[in-house]
XYZ file of C-alpha atoms in Angstrom:
141
model
C 86.848 121.889 52.708
C 90.242 123.994 54.188
C 92.732 123.639 56.218
C 93.558 126.456 58.500
C 96.586 126.934 60.999
C 95.179 127.484 64.489
C 96.201 127.166 68.055
C 92.901 126.055 70.103
C 93.250 123.689 73.082
C 89.655 122.236 72.360
C 90.681 121.247 68.560
C 93.730 119.862 69.645
C 92.354 117.686 72.458
C 89.969 116.569 69.587
C 92.582 115.496 67.370
C 94.523 113.803 70.485
C 91.280 111.596 71.463
C 90.683 110.542 67.748
C 94.338 109.357 67.591
C 93.752 107.318 70.814
C 90.184 105.813 69.664
C 91.814 105.020 66.478
C 94.490 102.796 68.194
C 92.354 101.771 71.082
C 90.491 100.068 68.300
C 93.451 98.119 67.086
C 94.964 96.891 70.134
C 94.149 93.593 72.367
C 91.630 93.718 75.111
C 94.785 93.188 77.587
C 96.519 96.698 76.917
C 93.140 98.721 76.955
C 93.676 100.401 80.233
C 93.298 103.900 80.775
C 96.367 106.176 80.614
C 97.402 106.840 84.396
C 99.814 109.728 85.144
C 102.024 109.016 87.860
C 104.594 111.212 90.271
C 106.836 111.239 93.219
C 107.683 114.535 94.691
C 110.491 115.351 96.812
C 109.637 118.199 99.578
C 111.648 119.592 102.423
C 110.360 120.290 105.957
C 109.357 123.614 104.705
C 107.091 121.897 101.960
C 109.160 123.313 99.111
C 109.750 121.086 96.427
C 113.528 120.136 95.925
C 112.569 117.549 92.844
C 110.387 115.138 91.527
C 109.568 112.456 88.963
C 106.150 112.026 86.692
C 105.603 109.512 84.119
C 102.645 108.017 82.143
C 101.607 104.729 82.367
C 100.037 103.709 78.843
C 99.919 100.135 77.080
C 101.741 98.095 80.109
C 104.889 100.428 80.241
C 105.790 103.494 81.844
C 107.372 106.652 80.364
C 109.442 108.636 82.472
C 108.126 112.383 81.780
C 110.612 114.282 84.027
C 113.051 113.598 86.407
C 114.304 116.595 88.128
C 116.302 117.353 91.569
C 117.253 120.732 92.655
C 120.839 121.661 92.258
C 121.770 121.914 95.977
C 120.316 118.179 96.383
C 122.111 116.460 93.429
C 124.679 113.859 94.039
C 122.828 113.267 97.748
C 120.911 110.050 96.085
C 117.292 111.599 95.949
C 117.296 110.977 92.023
C 118.376 107.420 92.448
C 115.429 107.232 95.267
C 112.821 109.128 92.661
C 113.715 106.769 89.888
C 113.795 103.779 92.124
C 110.036 104.736 93.447
C 108.328 105.108 90.187
C 110.388 101.675 88.685
C 108.484 99.916 91.982
C 105.257 101.499 90.960
C 105.704 100.213 87.693
C 106.337 96.888 88.913
C 103.019 97.010 91.132
C 101.416 97.683 87.907
C 102.505 95.228 86.025
C 104.546 97.313 83.228
C 107.179 95.619 81.178
C 108.827 98.318 80.111
C 110.149 101.844 81.228
C 111.201 104.233 78.635
C 112.691 107.560 78.704
C 115.173 110.408 77.045
C 117.531 112.598 77.976
C 119.520 115.165 76.610
C 123.462 114.988 75.936
C 123.399 117.872 78.307
C 121.556 116.029 81.044
C 121.977 112.609 82.865
C 122.936 109.751 80.334
C 125.426 108.200 82.705
C 122.909 108.444 85.657
C 120.506 106.253 83.566
C 123.260 103.751 82.421
C 124.324 103.453 86.039
C 120.688 102.684 86.583
C 120.260 99.487 84.312
C 118.573 101.597 81.266
C 120.150 100.640 77.954
C 120.226 103.245 74.977
C 118.172 102.486 71.908
C 118.512 105.391 69.751
C 119.857 109.028 69.610
C 118.618 111.898 67.490
C 121.585 113.717 66.822
C 121.605 117.601 66.381
C 118.450 117.802 68.326
C 118.886 120.821 69.718
C 120.994 122.163 67.414
C 124.320 121.264 68.653
C 123.472 118.561 71.066
C 121.449 115.061 70.913
C 118.516 113.350 72.407
C 119.110 109.834 73.785
C 116.313 107.446 74.128
C 116.648 104.771 76.942
C 114.586 101.509 77.969
C 114.548 99.155 80.889
C 112.619 95.969 80.509
C 111.302 94.583 83.946
C 110.772 91.362 82.908
C 114.863 90.977 82.199
C 115.449 91.757 86.197
């Protein structure tokens, strides 16, 4: 047997699939739903993308992967609208929880303003900054 270093997408996908299979074997039936990718995109009249939010629904919760609004559109409410849209979708999909993270140089106060509670922080990651973890429990609303 040998351990080799490689970056092969097929092998990486195989390892990921094996972890998913193991996790699914341990979870109750009600949580065994397929992983679902979701997104909302903000486009102007020229079809240029000016913002968007993406997420992953798994185990009855939504993980917000990315929220971005072009600098020219920040402060106009589009970020709030995008966040609200994905929260509404999470409710329709019967998610109990939304989880996201943000670096210290990003939008910490924005998420707090929208009812997200910080539950963790990883200091000095990346070096000189920190990564903050937030949650919003939908059954608390």
